[in-house]
mmCIF file of C-alpha atoms in Angstrom:
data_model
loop_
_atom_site.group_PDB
_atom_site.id
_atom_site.type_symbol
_atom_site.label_atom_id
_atom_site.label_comp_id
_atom_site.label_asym_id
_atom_site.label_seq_id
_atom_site.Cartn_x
_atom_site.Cartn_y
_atom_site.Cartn_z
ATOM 1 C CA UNK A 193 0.000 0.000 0.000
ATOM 2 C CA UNK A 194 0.925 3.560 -0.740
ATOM 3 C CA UNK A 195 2.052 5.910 2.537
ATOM 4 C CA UNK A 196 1.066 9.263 2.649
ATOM 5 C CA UNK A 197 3.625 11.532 4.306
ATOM 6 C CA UNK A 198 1.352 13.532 7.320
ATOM 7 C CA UNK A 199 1.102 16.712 7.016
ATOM 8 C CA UNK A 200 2.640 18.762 9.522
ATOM 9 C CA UNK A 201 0.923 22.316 11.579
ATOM 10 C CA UNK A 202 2.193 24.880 13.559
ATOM 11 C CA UNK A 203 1.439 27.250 15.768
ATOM 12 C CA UNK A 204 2.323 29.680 18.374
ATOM 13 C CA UNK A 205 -0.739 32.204 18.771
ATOM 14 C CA UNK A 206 -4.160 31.346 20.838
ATOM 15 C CA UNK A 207 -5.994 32.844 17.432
ATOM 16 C CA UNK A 208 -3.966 30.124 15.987
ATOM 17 C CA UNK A 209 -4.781 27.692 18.318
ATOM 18 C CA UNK A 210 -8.290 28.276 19.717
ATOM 19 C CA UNK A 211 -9.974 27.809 15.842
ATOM 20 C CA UNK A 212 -8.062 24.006 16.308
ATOM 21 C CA UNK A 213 -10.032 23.087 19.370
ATOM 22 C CA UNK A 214 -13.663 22.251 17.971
ATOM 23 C CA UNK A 215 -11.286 20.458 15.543
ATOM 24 C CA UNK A 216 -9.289 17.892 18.000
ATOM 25 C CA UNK A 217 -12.973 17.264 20.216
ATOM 26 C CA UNK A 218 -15.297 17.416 17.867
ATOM 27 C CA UNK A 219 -17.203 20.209 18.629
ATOM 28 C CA UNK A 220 -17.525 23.778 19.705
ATOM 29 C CA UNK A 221 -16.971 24.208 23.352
ATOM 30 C CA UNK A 222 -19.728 26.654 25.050
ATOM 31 C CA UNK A 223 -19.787 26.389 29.005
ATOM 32 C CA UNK A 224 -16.912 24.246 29.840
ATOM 33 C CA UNK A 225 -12.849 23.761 30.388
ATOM 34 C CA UNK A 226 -10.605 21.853 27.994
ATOM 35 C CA UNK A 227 -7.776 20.791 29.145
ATOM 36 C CA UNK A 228 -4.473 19.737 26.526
ATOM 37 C CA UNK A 229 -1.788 17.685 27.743
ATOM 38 C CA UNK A 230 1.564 17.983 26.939
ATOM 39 C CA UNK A 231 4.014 14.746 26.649
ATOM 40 C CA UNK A 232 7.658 16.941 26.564
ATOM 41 C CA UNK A 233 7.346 17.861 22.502
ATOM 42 C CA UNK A 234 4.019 15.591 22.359
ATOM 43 C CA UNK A 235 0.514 17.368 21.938
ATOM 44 C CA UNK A 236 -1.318 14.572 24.096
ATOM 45 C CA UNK A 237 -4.623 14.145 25.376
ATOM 46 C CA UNK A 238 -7.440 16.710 25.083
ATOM 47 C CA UNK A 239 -10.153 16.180 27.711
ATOM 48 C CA UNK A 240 -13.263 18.366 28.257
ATOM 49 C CA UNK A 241 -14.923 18.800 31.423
ATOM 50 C CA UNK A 242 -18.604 20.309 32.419
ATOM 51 C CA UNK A 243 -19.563 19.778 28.872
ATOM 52 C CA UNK A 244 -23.600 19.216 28.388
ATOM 53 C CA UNK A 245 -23.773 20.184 32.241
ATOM 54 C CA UNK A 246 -23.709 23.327 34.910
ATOM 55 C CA UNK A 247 -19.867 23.494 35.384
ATOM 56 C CA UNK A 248 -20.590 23.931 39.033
ATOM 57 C CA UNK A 249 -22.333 20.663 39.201
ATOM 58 C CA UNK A 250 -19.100 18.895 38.182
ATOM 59 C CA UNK A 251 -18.022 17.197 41.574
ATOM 60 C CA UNK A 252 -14.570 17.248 43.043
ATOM 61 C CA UNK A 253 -14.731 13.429 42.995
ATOM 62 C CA UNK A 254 -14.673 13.806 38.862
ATOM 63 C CA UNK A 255 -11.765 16.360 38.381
ATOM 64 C CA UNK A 256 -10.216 13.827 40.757
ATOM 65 C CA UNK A 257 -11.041 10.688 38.173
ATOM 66 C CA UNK A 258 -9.974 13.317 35.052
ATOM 67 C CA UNK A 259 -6.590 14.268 36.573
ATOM 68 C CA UNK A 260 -6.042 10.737 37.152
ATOM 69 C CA UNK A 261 -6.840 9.718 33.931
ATOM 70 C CA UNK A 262 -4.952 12.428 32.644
ATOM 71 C CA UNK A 263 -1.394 11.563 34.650
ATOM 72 C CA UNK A 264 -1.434 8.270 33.505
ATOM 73 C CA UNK A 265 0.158 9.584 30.079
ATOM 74 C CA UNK A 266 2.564 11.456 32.651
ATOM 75 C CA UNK A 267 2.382 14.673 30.588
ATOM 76 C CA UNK A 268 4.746 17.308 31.435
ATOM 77 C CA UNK A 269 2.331 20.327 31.317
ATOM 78 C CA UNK A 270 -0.768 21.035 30.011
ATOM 79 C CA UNK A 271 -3.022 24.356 28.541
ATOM 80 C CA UNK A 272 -6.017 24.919 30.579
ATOM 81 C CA UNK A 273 -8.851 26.144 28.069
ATOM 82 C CA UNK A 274 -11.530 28.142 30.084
ATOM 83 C CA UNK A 275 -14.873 28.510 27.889
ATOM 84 C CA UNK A 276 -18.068 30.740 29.164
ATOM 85 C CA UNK A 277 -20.971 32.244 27.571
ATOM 86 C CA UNK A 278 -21.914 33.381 31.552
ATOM 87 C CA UNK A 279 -18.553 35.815 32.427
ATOM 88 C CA UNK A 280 -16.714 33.652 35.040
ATOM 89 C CA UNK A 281 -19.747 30.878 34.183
ATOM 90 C CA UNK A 282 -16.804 28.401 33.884
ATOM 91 C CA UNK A 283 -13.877 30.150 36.087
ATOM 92 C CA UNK A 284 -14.633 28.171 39.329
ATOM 93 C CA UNK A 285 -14.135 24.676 37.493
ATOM 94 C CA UNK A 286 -11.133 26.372 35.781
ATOM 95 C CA UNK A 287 -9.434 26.897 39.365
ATOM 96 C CA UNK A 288 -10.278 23.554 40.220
ATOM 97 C CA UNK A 289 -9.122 21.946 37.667
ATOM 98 C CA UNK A 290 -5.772 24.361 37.474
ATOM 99 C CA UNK A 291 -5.426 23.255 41.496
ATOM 100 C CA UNK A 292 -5.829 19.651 41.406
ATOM 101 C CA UNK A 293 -3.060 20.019 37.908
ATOM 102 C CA UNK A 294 -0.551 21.507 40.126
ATOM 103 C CA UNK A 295 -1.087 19.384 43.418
ATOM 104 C CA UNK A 296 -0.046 16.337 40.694
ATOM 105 C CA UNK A 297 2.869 18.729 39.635
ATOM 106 C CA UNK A 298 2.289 19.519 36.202
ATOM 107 C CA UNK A 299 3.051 22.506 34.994
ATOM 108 C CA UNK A 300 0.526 25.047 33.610
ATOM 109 C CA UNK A 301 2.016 26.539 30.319
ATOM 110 C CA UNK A 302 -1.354 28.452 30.095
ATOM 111 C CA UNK A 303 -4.652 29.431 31.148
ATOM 112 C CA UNK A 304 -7.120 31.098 28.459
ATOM 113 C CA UNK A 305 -10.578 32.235 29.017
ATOM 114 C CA UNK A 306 -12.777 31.952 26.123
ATOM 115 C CA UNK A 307 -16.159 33.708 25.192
ATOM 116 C CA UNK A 308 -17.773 33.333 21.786
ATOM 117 C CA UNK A 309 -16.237 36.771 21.016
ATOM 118 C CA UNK A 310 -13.347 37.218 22.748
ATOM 119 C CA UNK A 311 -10.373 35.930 24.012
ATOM 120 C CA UNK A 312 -7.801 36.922 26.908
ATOM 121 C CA UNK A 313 -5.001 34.808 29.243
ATOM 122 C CA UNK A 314 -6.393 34.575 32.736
ATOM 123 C CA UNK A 315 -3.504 35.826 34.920
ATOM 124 C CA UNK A 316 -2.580 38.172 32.320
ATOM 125 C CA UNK A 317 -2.925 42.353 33.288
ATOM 126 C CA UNK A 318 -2.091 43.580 29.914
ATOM 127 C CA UNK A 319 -5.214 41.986 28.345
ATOM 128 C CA UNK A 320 -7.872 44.209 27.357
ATOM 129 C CA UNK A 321 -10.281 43.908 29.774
ATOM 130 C CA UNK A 322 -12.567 43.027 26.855
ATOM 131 C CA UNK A 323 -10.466 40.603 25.737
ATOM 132 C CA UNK A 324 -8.937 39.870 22.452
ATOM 133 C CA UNK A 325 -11.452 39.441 19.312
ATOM 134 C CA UNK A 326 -11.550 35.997 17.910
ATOM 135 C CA UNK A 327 -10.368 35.602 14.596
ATOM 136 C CA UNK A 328 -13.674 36.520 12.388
ATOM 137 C CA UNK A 329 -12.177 33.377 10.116
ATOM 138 C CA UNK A 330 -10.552 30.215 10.937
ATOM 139 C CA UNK A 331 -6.608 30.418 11.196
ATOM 140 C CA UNK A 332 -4.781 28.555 8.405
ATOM 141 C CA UNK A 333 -4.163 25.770 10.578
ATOM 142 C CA UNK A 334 -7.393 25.354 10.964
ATOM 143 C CA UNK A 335 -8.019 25.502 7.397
ATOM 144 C CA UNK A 336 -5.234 23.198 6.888
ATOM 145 C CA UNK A 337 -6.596 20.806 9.365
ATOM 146 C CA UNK A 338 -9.913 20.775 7.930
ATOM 147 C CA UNK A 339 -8.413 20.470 4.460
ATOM 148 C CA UNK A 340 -6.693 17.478 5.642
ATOM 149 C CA UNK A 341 -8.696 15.506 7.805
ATOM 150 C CA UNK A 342 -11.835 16.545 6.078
ATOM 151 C CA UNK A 343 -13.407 17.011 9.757
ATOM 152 C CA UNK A 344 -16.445 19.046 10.109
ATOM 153 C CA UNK A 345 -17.140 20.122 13.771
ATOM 154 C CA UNK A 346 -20.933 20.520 15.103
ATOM 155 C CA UNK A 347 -21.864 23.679 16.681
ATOM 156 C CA UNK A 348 -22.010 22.181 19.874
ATOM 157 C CA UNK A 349 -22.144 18.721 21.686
ATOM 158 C CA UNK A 350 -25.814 18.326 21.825
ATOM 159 C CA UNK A 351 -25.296 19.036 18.272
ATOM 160 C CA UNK A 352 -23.104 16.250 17.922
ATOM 161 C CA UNK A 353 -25.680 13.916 19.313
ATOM 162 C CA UNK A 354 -28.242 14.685 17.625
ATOM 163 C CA UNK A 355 -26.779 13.311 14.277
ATOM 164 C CA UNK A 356 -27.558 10.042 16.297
ATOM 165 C CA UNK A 357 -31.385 10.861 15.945
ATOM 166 C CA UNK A 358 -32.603 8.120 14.382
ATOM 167 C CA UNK A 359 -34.064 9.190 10.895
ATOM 168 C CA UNK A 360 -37.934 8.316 9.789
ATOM 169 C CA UNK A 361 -36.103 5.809 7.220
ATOM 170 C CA UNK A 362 -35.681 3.624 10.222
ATOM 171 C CA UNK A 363 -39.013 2.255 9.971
ATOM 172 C CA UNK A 364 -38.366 0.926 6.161
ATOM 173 C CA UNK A 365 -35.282 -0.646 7.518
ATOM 174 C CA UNK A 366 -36.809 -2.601 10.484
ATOM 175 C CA UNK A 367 -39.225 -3.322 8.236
ATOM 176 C CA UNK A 368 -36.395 -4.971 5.750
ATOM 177 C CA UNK A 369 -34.235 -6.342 8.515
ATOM 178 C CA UNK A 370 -37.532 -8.331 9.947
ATOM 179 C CA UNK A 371 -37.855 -9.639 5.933
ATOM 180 C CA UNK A 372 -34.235 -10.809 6.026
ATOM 181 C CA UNK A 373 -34.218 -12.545 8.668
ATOM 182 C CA UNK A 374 -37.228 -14.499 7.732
ATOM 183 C CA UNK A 375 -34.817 -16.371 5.425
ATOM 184 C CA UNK A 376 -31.918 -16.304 8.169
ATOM 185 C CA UNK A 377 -28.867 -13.896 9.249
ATOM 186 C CA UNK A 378 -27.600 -12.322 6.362
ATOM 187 C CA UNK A 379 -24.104 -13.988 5.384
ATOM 188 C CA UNK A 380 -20.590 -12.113 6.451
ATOM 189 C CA UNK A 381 -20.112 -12.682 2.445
ATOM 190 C CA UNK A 382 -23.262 -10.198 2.087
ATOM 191 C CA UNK A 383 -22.302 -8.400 5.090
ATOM 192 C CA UNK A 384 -18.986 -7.780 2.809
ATOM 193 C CA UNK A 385 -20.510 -6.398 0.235
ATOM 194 C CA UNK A 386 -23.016 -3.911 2.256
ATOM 195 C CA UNK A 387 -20.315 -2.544 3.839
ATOM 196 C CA UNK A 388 -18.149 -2.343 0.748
ATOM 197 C CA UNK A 389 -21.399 -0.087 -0.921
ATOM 198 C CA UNK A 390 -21.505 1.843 2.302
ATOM 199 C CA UNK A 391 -17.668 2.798 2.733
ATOM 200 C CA UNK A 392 -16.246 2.425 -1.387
ATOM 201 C CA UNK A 393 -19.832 4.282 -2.728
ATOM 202 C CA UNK A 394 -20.130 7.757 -3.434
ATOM 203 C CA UNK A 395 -23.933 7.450 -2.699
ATOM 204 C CA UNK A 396 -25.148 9.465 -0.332
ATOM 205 C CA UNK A 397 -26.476 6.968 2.817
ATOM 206 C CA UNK A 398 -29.838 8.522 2.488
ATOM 207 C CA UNK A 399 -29.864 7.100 -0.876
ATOM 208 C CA UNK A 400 -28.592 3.576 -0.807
ATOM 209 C CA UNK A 401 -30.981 0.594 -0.424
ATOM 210 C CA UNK A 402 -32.661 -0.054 3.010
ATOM 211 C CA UNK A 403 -31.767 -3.396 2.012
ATOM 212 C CA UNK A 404 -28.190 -2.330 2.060
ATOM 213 C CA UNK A 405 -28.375 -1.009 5.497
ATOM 214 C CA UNK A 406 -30.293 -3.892 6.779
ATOM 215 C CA UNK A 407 -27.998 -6.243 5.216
ATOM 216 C CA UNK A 408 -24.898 -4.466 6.889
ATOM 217 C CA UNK A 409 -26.864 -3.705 10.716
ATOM 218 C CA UNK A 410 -27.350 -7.617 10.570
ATOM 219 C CA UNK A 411 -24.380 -9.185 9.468
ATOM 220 C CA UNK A 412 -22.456 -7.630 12.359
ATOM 221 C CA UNK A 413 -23.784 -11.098 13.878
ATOM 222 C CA UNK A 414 -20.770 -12.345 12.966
ATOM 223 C CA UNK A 415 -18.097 -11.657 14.745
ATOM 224 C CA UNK A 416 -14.950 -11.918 12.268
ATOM 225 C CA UNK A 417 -16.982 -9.671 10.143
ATOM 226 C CA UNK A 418 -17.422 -7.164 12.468
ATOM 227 C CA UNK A 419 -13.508 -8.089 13.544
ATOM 228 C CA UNK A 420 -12.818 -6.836 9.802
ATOM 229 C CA UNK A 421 -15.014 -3.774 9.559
ATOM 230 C CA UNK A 422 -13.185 -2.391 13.138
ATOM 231 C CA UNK A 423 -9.472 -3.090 11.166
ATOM 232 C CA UNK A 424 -10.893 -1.526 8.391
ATOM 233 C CA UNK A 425 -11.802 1.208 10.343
ATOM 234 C CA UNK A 426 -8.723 1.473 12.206
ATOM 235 C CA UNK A 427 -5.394 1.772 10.466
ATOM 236 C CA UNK A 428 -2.630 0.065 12.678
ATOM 237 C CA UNK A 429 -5.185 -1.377 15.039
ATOM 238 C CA UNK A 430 -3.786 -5.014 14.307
ATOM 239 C CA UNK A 431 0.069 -4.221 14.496
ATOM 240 C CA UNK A 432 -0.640 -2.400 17.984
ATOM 241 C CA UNK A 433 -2.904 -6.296 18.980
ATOM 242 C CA UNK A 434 0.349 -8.005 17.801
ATOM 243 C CA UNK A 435 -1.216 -9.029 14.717
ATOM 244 C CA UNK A 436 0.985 -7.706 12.697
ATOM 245 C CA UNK A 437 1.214 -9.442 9.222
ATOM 246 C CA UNK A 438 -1.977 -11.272 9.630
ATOM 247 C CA UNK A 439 -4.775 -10.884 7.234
ATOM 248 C CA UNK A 440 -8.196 -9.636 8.137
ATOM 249 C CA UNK A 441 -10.578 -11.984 9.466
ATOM 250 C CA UNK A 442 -13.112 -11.812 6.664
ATOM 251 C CA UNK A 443 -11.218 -11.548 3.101
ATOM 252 C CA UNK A 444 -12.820 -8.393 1.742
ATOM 253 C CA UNK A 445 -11.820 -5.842 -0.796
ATOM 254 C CA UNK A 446 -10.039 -2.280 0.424
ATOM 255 C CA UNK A 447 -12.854 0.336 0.107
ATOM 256 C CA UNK A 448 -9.841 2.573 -0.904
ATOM 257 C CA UNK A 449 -9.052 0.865 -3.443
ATOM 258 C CA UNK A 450 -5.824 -1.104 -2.043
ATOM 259 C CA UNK A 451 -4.188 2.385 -1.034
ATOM 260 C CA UNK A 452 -3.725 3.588 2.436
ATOM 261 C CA UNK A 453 -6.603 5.627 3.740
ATOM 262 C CA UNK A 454 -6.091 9.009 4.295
ATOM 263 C CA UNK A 455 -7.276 10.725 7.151
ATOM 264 C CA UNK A 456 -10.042 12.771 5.039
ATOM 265 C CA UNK A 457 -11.253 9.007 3.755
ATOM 266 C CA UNK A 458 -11.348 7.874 7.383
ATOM 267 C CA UNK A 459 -13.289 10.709 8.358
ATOM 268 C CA UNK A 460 -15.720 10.252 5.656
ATOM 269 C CA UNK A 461 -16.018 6.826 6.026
ATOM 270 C CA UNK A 462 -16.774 7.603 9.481
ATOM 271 C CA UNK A 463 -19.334 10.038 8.790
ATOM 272 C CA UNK A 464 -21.002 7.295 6.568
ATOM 273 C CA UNK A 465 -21.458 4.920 9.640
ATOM 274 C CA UNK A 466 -22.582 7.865 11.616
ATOM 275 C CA UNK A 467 -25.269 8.259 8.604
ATOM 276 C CA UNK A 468 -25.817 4.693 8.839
ATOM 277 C CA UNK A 469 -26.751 4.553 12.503
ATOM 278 C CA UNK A 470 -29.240 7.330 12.397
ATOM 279 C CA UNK A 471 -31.249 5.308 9.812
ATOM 280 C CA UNK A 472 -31.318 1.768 11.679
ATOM 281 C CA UNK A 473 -34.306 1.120 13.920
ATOM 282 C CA UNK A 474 -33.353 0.452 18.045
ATOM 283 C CA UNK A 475 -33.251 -3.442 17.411
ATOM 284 C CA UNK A 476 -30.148 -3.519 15.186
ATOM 285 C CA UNK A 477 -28.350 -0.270 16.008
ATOM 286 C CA UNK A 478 -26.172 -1.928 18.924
ATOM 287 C CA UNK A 479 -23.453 -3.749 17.043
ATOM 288 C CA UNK A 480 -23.115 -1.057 14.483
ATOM 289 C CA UNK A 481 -22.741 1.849 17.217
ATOM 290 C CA UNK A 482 -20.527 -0.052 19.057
ATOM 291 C CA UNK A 483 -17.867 -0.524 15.921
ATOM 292 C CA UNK A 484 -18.193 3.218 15.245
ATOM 293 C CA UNK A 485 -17.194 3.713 18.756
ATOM 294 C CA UNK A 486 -14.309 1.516 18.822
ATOM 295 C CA UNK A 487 -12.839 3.171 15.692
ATOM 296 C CA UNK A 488 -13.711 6.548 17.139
ATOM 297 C CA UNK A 489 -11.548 5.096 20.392
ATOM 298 C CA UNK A 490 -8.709 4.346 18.091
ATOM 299 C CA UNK A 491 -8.698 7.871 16.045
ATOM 300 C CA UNK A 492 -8.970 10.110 19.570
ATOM 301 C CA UNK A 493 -12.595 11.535 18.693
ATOM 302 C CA UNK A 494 -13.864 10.716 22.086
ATOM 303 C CA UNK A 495 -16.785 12.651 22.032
ATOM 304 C CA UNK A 496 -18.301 11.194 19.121
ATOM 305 C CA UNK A 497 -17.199 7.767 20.578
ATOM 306 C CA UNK A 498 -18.909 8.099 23.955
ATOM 307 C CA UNK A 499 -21.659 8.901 22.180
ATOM 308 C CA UNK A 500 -22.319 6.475 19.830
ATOM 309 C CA UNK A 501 -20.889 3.222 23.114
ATOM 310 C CA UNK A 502 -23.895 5.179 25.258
ATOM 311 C CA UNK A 503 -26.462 4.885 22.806
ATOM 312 C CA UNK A 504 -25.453 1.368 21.805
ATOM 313 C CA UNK A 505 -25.807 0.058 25.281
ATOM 314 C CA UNK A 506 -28.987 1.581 25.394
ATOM 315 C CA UNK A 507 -30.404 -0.471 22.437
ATOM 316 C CA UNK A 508 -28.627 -3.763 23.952
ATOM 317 C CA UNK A 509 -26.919 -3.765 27.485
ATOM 318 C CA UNK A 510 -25.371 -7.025 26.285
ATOM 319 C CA UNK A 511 -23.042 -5.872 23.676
ATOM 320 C CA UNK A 512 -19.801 -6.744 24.845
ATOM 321 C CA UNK A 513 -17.986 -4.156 22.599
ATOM 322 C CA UNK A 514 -20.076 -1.556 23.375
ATOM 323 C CA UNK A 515 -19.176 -2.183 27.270
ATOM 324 C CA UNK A 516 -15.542 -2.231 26.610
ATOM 325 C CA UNK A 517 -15.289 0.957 24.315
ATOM 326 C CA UNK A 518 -17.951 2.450 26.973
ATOM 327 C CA UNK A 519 -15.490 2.005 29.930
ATOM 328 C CA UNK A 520 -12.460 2.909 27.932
ATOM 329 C CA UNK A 521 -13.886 6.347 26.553
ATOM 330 C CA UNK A 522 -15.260 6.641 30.462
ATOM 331 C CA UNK A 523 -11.753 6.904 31.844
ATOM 332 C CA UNK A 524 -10.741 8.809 28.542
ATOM 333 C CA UNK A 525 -7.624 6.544 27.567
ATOM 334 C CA UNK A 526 -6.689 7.292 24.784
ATOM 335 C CA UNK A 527 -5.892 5.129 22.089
ATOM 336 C CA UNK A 528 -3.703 7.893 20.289
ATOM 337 C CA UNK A 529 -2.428 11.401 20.959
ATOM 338 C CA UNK A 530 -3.969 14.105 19.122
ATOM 339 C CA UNK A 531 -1.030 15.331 17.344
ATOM 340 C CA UNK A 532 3.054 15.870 18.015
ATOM 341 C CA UNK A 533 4.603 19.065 19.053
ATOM 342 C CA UNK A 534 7.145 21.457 20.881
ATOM 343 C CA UNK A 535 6.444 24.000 23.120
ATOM 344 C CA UNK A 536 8.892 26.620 24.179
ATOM 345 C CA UNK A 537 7.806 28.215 27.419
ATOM 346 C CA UNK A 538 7.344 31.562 25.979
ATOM 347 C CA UNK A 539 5.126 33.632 28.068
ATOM 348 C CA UNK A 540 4.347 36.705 26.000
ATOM 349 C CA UNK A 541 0.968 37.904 25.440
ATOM 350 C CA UNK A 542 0.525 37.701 21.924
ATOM 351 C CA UNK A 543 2.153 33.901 22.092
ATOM 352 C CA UNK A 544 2.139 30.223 23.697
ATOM 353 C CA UNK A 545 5.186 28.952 22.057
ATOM 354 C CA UNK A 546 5.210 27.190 19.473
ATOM 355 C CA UNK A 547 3.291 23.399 18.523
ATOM 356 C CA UNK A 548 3.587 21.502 15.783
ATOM 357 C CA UNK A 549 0.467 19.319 15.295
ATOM 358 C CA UNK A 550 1.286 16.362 12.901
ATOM 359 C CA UNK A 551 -1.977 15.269 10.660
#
C-alpha cells in the first residue's frame, strides 16, 4: 500500500490555536474547560470537562477521576482552556481543575478564558479587559486541518448527538431487517458487500438501499466480520494487537481501493457509519454503534465515541464491545495522541510557544 507523508501544523498564537479546538474534540466548546496535555514535545490528550452540564455541578470526585486519567500519560504540562458564555460561568471549574493540575505537579504553560467573542489569558494584566477578538475566520491551521482531515465540527455537543437521531427511514429498515431474517442472518459474504457499498460508494447513505443497510446492521452477527469492519476502520489497530502481518478476518476488498486511507477518507467513512446509525431502527443499532465507537476510540474523537458506546448500550446492554469501548472512553484513555509538538515556554501575550500538530 501507498504511505502518505502527514502533514505537519504549527502554531504559536491562541488565534492560531483556539480555531483548532472544535477540531481535536469534535465540537464547539460553550460552558466548559478543555484541558491539553503535553508529553515533553508531544501534543497529548485533550479532555473536556462540564460539557452538556452546569460546570458547578461537576463534583470534586470527577476532576479527581480526570486528573487521574490524565497523569497516567505522565504529561509534562498542560493548557487549561476556560470557555463561558456566563462571564466567570466556567472560572470556578477552571481553578479547580488548574489546582488539582498543580497538586499532581504539572506545569501550567497556560490558562485562556474563552467567550464566543473574545479571548484573553487569565492571569494576564495587559489583556484588554474586553479581551482579544476571535479571529472573524478560521486560522490557516485550521483551514489546513480541515483540508486534511476533512473534519467538520458541530456547533455544539448536543449538536453532535443529535446526528444520532434516528431518521424516519428507520421504519423501512426494520421493516427490511424483519424480511431478512425471515430467510436467516444475512451472510458475512453479504455483510462484505453492504459494507463495501456503504464505505467504497459515493452514494449518499440517504440514498442507498434499506436493504443495504439492513444487510450491513445484521451481518455484524458475525463476529470476524465485524472483527474486519473495526481493522478496516482502524489503520494500525492489528500491528498495535500483535497481529501484525496477519490478514483480516473476513477476506474483503479495500474500500480505498488497495491504497492507504487518508485521514479525510477515514473521516468520511466515518461520517457514513454515523449516517448509517441514524437510519437503523433500536433493534439492530447496537453492534453497528458499538464498531463506530471503537474506531472513534482508536482515532482520539472521544466525544463522538462516547456517544455512539452510550447509545449502543442503550439499544442492547449485552453488547460486549459496546461495554468495553464504553469504559475505555469513560476513563478517557486514549488510544492515540492528538497530534506531536514542541512548546517553548514563551510567556508573551501575543504567544504560547510554538506546537507543531502532525496530521
Amino acid at each position: 500500500m501507498t504511505t502518505t507523508p502527514p502533514a505537519v501544523l504549527t502554531v504559536s498564537t491562541p488565534a492560531d490555536l483556539l480555531p483548532l479546538v472544535p477540531h481535536l474534540i469534535g465540537y464547539q466548546p460553550m460552558d466548559a474547560v478543555v484541558v491539553m496535555c503535553l508529553n515533553g514535545s508531544l501534543v497529548g490528550m485533550c479532555m473536556v470537562l462540564g460539557s452538556d452540564i452546569d460546570p458547578e455541578y461537576v463534583t470534586p470526585a470527577d476532576i479527581d477521576r480526570a486528573v487521574v486519567a490524565l497523569t497516567k500519560s505522565e504529561p509534562t504540562a498542560a493548557f487549561v482552556l476556560c470557555y463561558e458564555t456566563i462571564t466567570g460561568g466556567s472560572a470556578g471549574l477552571a481553578h479547580r481543575v488548574a489546582e488539582a493540575l498543580r497538586v499532581k505537579g504539572l506545569d501550567l504553560t497556560d490558562r485562556l478564558v474563552i467567550t464566543p467573542t473574545a479571548w484573553r489569558h487569565a492571569a494576564c494584566s495587559c489583556c484588554p479587559s474586553e479581551g482579544n477578538p476571535l479571529p472573524s475566520e478560521e486560522s490557516a491551521a485550521a483551514q489546513t486541518y480541515r483540508k486534511v482531515k476533512g473534519t467538520a465540527p458541530a456547533a455544539s455537543r448536543a449538536a453532535l448527538r443529535a446526528r444520532f437521531t434516528p431518521t424516519p427511514r428507520a421504519a423501512e429498515v426494520e421493516r427490511t431487517c424483519a424480511a431478512l431474517q425471515g430467510e436467516g442472518t444475512p451472510t458475512a459474504h453479504a455483510g462484505i458487500i453492504a459494507w463495501g457499498s456503504i464505505l467504497g460508494s459515493e452514494t449518499p447513505v440517504a440514498d442507498l438501499p434499506a436493504s443495504t443497510l439492513a444487510t450491513a446492521a445484521l451481518s455484524l452477527a458475525h463476529g470476524t466480520l465485524r472483527d474486519t469492519l473495526v481493522m478496516a476502520l482502524c489503520p494500525g489497530l492489528a500491528s498495535a494487537l500483535g497481529l501484525g502481518g496477519r490478514n483480516a478476518p473476513e477476506p474483503t476488498g479495500n474500500p480505498w481501493n488497495g491504497a492507504e486511507p487518508t485521514p479525510r477518507d477515514l473521516t468520511r467513512a466515518l461520517d457514513r457509519v454515523v449516517a448509517v446509525c441514524a437510519d437503523l431502527p433500536d433493534a439492530h443499532v447496537a453492534q453497528p454503534l458499538a464498531t463506530l465507537a471503537a474506531a472513534c476510540w482508536w482515532h482520539g474523537h472521544s466525544a463522538l465515541g462516547s456517544i455512539a458506546a452510550e447509545r449502543a448500550l442503550l439499544a442492547d446492554s449485552s453488547c460486549r464491545l459496546a461495554q468495553l469501548v464504553h469504559t475505555a472512553l469513560g476513563s478517557r484513555s486514549p488510544a492515540h495522541v492528538c497530534g506531536r509538538g514542541s512548546l517553548s515556554r514563551s510567556r508573551g501575550r501575543e504567544s504560547i510557544g510554538q506546537t507543531v500538530i502532525k496530521l
